[in-house]
Tab-separated table of C-alpha atoms in Angstrom:
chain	number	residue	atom	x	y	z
A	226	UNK	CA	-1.559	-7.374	-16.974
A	227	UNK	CA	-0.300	-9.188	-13.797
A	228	UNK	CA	-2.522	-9.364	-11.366
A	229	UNK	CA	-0.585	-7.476	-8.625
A	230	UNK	CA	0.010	-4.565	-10.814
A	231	UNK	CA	-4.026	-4.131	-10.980
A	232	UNK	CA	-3.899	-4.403	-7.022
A	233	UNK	CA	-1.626	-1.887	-7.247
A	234	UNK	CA	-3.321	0.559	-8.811
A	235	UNK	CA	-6.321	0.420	-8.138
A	236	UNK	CA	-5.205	0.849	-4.536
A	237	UNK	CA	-3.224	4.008	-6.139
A	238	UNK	CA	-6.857	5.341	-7.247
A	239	UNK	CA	-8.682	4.861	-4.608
A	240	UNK	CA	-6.124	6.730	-2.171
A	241	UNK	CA	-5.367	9.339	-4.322
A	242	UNK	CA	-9.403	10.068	-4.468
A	243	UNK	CA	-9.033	10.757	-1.129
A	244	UNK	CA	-6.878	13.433	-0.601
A	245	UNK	CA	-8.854	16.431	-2.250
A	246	UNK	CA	-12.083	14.474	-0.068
A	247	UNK	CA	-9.514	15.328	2.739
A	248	UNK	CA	-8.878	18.847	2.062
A	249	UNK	CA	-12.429	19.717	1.907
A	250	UNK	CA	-12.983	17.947	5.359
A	251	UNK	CA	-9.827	19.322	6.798
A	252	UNK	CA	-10.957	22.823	7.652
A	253	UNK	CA	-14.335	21.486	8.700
A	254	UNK	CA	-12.138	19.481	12.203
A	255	UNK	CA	-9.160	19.637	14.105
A	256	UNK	CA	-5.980	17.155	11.979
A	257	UNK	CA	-5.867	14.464	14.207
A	258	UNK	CA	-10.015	13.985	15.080
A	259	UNK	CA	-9.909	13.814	11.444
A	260	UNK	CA	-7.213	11.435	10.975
A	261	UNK	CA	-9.010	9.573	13.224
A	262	UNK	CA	-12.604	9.802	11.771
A	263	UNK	CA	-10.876	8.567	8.212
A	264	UNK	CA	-9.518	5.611	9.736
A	265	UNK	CA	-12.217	4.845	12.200
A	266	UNK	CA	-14.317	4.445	8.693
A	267	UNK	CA	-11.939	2.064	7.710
A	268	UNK	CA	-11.668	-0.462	10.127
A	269	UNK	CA	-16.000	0.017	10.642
A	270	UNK	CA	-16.248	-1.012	7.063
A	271	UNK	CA	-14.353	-3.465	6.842
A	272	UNK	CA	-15.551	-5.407	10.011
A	273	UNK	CA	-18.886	-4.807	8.307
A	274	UNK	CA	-17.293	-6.401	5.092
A	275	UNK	CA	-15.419	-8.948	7.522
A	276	UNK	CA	-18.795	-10.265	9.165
A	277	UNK	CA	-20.710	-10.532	5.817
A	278	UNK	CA	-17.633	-12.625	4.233
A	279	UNK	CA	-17.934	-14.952	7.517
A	280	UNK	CA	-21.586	-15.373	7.247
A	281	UNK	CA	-21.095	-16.304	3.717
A	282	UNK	CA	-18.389	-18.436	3.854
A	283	UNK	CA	-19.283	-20.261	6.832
A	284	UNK	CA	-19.822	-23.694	5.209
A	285	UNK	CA	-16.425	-23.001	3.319
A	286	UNK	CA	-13.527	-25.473	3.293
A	287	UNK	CA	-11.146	-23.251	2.936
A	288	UNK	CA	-10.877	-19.849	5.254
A	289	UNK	CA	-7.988	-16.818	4.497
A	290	UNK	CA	-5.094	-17.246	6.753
A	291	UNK	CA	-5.506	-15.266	10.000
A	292	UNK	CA	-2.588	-13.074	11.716
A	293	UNK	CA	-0.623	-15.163	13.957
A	294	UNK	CA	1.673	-14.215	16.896
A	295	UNK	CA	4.915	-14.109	15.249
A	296	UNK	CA	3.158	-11.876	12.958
A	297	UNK	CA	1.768	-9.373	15.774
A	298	UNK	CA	5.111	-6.890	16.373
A	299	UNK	CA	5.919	-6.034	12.531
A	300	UNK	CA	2.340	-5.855	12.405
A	301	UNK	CA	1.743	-3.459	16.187
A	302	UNK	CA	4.836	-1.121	14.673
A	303	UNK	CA	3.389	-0.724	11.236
A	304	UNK	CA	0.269	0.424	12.659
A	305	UNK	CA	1.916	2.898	14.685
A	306	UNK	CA	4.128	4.106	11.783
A	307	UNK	CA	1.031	4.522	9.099
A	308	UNK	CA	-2.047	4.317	10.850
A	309	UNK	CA	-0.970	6.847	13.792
A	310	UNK	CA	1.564	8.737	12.567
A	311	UNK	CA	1.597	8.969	9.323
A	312	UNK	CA	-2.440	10.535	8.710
A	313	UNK	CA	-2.029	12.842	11.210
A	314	UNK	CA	1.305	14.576	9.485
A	315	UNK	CA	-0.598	14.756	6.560
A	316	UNK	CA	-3.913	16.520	8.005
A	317	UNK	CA	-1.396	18.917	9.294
A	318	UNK	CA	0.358	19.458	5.999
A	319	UNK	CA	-2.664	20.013	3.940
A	320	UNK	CA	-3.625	22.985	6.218
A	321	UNK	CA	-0.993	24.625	3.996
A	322	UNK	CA	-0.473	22.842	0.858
A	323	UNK	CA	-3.103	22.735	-1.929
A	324	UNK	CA	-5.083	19.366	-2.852
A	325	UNK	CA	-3.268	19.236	-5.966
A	326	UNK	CA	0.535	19.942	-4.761
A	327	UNK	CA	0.006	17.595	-1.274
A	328	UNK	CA	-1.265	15.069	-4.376
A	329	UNK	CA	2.392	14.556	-6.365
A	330	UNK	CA	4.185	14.503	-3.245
A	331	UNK	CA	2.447	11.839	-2.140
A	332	UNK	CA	4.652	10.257	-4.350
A	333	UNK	CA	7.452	10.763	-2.398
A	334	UNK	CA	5.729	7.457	-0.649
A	335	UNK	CA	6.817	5.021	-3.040
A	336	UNK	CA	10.508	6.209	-2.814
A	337	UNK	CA	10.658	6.360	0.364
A	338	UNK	CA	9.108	2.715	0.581
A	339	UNK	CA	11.703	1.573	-2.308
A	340	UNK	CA	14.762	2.959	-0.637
A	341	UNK	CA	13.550	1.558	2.790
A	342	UNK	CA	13.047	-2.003	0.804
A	343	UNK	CA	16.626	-1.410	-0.805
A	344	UNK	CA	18.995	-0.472	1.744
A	345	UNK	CA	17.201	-1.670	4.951
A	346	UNK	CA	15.301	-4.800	3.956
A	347	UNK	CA	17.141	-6.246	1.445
A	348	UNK	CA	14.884	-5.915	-1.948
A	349	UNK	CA	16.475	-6.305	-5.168
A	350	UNK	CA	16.318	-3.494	-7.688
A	351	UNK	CA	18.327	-2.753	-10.877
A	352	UNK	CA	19.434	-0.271	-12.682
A	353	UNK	CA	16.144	1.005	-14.669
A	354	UNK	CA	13.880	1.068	-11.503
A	355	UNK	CA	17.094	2.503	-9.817
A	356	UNK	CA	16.318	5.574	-12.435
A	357	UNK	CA	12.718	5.605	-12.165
A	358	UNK	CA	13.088	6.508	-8.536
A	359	UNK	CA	15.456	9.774	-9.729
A	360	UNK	CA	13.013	11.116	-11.906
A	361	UNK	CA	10.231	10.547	-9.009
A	362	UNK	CA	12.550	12.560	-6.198
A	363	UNK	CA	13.367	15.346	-8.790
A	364	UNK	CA	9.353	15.533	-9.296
A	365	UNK	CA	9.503	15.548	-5.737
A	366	UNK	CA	11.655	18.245	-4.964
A	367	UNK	CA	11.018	20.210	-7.757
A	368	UNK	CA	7.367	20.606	-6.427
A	369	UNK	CA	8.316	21.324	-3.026
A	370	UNK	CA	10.806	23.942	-3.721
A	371	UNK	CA	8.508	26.024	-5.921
A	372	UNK	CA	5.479	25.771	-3.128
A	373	UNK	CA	7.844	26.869	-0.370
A	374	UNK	CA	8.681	29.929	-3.017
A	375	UNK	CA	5.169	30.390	-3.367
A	376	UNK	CA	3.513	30.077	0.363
A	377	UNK	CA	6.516	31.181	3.065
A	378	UNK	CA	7.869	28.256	4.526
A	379	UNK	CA	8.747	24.892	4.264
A	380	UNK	CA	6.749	23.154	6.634
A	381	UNK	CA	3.537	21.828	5.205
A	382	UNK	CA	5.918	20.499	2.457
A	383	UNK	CA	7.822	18.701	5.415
A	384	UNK	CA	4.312	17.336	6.994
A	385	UNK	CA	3.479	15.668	4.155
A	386	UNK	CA	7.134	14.197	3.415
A	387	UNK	CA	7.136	13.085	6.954
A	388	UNK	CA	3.305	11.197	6.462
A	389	UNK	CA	4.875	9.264	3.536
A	390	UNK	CA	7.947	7.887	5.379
A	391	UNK	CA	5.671	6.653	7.899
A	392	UNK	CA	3.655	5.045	5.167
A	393	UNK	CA	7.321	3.919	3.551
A	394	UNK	CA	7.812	2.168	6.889
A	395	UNK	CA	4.307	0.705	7.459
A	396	UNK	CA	4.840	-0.386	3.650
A	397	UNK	CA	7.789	-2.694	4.549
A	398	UNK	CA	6.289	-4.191	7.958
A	399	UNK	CA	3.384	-5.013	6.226
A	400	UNK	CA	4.953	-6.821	3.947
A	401	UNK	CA	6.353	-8.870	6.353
A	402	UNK	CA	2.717	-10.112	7.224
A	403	UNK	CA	1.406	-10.281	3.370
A	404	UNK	CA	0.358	-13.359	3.362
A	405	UNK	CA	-2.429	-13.294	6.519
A	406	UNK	CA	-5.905	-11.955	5.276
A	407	UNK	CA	-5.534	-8.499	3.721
A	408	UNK	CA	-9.112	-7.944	5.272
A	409	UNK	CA	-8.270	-8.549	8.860
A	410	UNK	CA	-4.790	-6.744	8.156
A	411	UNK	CA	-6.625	-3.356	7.017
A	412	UNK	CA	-9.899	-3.706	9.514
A	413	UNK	CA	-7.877	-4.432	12.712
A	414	UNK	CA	-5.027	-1.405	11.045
A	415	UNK	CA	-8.066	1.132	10.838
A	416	UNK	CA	-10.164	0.102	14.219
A	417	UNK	CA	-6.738	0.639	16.176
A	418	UNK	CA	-5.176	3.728	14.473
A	419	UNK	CA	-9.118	5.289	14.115
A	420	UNK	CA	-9.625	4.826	18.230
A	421	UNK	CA	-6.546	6.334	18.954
A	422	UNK	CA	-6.229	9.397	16.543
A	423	UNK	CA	-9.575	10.146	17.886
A	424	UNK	CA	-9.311	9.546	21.255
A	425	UNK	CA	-5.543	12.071	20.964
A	426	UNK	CA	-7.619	14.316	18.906
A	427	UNK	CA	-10.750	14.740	21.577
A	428	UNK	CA	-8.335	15.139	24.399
A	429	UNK	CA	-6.792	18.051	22.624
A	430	UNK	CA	-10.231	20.039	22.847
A	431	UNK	CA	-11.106	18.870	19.303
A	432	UNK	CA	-15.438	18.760	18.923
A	433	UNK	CA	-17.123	16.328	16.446
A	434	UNK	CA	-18.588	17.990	13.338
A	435	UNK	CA	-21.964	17.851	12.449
A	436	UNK	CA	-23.133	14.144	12.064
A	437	UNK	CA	-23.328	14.647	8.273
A	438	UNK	CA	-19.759	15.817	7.731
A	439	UNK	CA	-18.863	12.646	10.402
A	440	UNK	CA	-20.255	10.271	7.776
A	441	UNK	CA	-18.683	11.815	4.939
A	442	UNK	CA	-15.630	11.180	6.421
A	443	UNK	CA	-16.029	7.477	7.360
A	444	UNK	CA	-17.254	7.296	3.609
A	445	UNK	CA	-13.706	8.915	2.288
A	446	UNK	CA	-12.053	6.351	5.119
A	447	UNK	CA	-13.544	3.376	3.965
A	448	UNK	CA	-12.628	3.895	0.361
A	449	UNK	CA	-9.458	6.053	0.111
A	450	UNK	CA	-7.743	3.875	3.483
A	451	UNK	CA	-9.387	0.816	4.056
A	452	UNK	CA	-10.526	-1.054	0.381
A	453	UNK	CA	-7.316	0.522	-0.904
A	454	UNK	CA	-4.862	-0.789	1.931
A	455	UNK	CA	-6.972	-4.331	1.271
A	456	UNK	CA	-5.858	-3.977	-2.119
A	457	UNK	CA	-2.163	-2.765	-1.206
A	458	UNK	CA	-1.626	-6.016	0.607
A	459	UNK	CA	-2.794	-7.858	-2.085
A	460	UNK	CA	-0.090	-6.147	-4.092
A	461	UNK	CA	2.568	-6.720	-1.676
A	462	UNK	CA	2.101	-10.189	-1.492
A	463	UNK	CA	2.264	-9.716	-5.629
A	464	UNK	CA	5.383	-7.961	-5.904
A	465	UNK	CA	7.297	-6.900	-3.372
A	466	UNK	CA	7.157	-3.582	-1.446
A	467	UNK	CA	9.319	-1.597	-3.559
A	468	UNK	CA	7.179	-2.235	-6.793
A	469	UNK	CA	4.356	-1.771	-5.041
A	470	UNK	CA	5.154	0.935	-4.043
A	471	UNK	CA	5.930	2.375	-7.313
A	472	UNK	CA	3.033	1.224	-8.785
A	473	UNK	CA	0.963	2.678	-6.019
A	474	UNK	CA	2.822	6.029	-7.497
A	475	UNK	CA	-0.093	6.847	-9.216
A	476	UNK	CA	-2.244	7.650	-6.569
A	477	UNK	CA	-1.069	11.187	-6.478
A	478	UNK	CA	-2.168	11.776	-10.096
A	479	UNK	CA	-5.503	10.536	-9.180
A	480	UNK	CA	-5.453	12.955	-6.752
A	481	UNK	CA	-4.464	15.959	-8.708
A	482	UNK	CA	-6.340	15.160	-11.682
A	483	UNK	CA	-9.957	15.175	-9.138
A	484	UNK	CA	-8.621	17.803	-7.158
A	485	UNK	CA	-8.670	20.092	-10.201
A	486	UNK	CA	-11.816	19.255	-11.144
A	487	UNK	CA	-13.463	19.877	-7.915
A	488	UNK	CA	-11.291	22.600	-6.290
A	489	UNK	CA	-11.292	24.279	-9.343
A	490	UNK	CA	-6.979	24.720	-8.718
A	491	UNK	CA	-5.068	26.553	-11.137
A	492	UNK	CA	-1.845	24.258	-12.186
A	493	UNK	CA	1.469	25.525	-13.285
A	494	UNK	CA	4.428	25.647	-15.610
A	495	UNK	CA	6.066	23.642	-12.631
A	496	UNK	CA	3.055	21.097	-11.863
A	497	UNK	CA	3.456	19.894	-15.275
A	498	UNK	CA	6.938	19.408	-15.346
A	499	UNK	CA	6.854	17.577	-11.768
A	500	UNK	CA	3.931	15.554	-13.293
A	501	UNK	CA	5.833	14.781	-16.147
A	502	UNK	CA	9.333	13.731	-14.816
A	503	UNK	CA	6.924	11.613	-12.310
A	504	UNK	CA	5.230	9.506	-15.202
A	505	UNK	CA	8.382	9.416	-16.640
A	506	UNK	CA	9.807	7.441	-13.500
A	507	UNK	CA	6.296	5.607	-13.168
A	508	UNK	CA	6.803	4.192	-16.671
A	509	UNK	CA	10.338	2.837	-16.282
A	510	UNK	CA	8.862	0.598	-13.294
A	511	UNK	CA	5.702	-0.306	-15.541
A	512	UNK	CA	7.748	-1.267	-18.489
A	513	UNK	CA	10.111	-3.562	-16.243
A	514	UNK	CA	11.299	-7.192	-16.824
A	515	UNK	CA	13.086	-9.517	-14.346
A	516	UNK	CA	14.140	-12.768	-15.170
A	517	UNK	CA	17.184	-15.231	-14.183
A	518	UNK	CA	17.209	-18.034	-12.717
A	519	UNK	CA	16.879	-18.810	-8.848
A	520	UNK	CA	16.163	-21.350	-6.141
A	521	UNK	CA	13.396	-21.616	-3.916
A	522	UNK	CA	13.997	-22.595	-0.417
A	523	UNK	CA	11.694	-25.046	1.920
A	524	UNK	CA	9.620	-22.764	3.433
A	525	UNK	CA	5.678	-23.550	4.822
A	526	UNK	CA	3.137	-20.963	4.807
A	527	UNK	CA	-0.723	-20.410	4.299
A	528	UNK	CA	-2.058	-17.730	1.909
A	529	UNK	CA	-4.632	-18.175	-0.784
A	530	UNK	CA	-3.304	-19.771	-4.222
A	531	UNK	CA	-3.328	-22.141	-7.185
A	532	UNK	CA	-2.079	-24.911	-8.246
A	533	UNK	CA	0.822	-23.439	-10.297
A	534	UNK	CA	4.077	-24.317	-10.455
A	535	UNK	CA	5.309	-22.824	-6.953
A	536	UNK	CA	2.410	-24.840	-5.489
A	537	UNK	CA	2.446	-28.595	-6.468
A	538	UNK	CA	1.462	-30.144	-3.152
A	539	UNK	CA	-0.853	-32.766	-1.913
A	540	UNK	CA	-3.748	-32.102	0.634
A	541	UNK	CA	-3.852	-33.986	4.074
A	542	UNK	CA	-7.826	-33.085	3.696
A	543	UNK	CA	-11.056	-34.096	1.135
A	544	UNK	CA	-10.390	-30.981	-1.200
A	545	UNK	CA	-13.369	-29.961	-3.949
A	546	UNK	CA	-10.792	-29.361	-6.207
A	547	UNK	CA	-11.864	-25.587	-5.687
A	548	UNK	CA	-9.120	-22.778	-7.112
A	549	UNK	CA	-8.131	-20.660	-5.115
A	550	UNK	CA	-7.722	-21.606	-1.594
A	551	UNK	CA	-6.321	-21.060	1.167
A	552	UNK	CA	-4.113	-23.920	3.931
A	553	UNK	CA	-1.185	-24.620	5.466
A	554	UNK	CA	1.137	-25.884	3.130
A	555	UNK	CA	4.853	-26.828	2.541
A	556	UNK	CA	7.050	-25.780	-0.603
A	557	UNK	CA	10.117	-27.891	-1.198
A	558	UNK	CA	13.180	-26.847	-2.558
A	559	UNK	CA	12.990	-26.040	-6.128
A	560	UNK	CA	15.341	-24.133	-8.833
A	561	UNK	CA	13.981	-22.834	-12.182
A	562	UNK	CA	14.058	-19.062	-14.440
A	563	UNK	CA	11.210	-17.442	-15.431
A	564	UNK	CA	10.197	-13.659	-15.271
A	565	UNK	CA	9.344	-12.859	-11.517
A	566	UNK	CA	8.388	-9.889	-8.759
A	567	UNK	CA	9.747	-10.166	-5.550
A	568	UNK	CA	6.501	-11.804	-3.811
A	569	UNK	CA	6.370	-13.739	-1.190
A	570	UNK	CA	7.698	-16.945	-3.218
A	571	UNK	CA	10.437	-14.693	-4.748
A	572	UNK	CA	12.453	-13.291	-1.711
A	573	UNK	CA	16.118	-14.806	-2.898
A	574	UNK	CA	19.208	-13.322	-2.886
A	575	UNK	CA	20.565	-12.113	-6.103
């Protein structure tokens, strides 16, 4: 299996975990201190995980590539988008909506992240992930309809919709900054969005739980937002931010599957269709192929890699001959077919 597809989903597990974590906590604290306790667990673990790696690594010879100023709008606006915004729609949204139902429309996420990619960034796509998508909006909307029947109104459903085009957007800034260090990408994403949820959610009169229920919630953070959006840019830098994000579709079956087991919820004739037509769409994307041939342009960058055959370089340094590693380096121009994501190497017009 490629190794961005196992980014993928394993990102996909970990955040779908979360979400039933998050409806048990969500009662317990206002939406936004939560939002902001969940993130603020995040970008605490990671600087934890951040320090150790330094420590570690110190007498290293090669270090991950660091954010860089060019990097630092994409990178300010896709924190706002899914480390502000986006958590605190879906606190709000699972005040109404159960574990299990807020789960598959998370999927809504990696459409709204593909037709971002498609229409407003310029990502390839073809006709069979073109189809995939279809079957994950009528999941989508299928679910939605029948909980509005259900529970009055329309505007938990609309939350939660709302939280994943903020994530669709963060999705496709972030990829614009794949190939810095994922860790310093997700710790400085959660310290940021974590301080200010908080801070918005304490000036609304919100009170800290019981220190217990606090932890618990950086625990869920770390986990379901921070290791996963490590492993999301990983993916991104993999495959592209619409196959990401349909790989990352799974995360909402993680979540329903746990949230039945430990809310003990009762699913329908019309969860099982919705979950259905959704692994339908999910396997078109798994099942994909694309292969033509294509040029690579010059282009210099610095990201972690081998020695493959994008990356036949020399070193202006005494190298160990250590795989991977991470410098500054130069790609010249080069034209060749093979099967390929749309990764930072693969960006071409088509």
């Amino acid at each position: 299996m490629h190794t961005g597809v196992i980014y993928a989903l394993a990102a996909a597990i970990l955040f779908g975990a979360s979400t039933p974590f998050a409806k048990v906590l969500v009662g317990q604290m206002p939406p936004v201190a939560l939002a902001g306790l969940l993130y603020l667990g995040s970008g605490i673990g990671l600087a934890i995980c951040y320090a150790v790696r330094a420590v570690l690594n110190r007498e290293a010879q090669d270090k991950p590539s660091t954010l860089t100023a060019r990097d630092l709008p994409w990178f300010a606006a896709a924190v706002a988008a899914g480390g502000v915004a986006g958590p605190v729609l879906l606190m709000l949204g699972l005040h109404s909506v159960s574990a299990s139902s807020a789960s598959l429309l998370l999927n809504m996420e990696g459409v709204l992240t593909a037709l971002l990619a498609w229409f407003v960034f310029k990502e390839n796509f073809d006709r069979r992930i073109f189809i995939g998508m279809l079957l994950i909006i009528a999941a989508g909307v299928l679910l939605s309809w029948d909980h509005t029947a259900a529970e009055g109104g329309p505007w938990g459903v609309v939350a939660i919709i709302g939280a994943c085009l903020c994530w669709g957007i963060d999705n496709n800034l972030t990829r614009k900054v794949s190939a810095s260090d994922p860790l310093q990408i997700a710790c400085i994403k959660g310290l940021a969005a974590g301080s200010v949820n908080l801070a918005i959610g304490l000036a609304l009169g919100g009170d800290l739980p019981e220190t217990r229920t606090v932890l618990l919630a950086g625990v869920v953070g770390f986990c379901g937002y921070g290791l996963s959006l490590v492993l999301f840019v990983l993916a991104l830098r993999h495959l592209g931010t619409a196959r990401t994000g349909a790989y990352f579709s799974m995360a909402p079956f993680a979540g329903a599957a746990l949230s039945l087991l430990m809310l003990g919820e009762a699913p329908d004739l019309v969860f099982w269709i919705a979950a259905a037509l959704m692994a339908g769409g999910i396997w078109l994307h798994l099942t994909e192929s694309h292969a033509h041939e294509h040029e690579h342009l010059p282009m210099a960058h610095a990201h972690m890699h081998s020695h493959d055959a994008h990356h036949q370089h020399t070193h202006d340094f005494d190298w160990d001959g250590t795989e991977p590693h991470a410098h500054p380096h130069q790609h010249a121009r080069l034209r060749h077919s093979h099967a390929h994501y749309p990764d930072i190497h693969h960006r071409h017009e088509h």
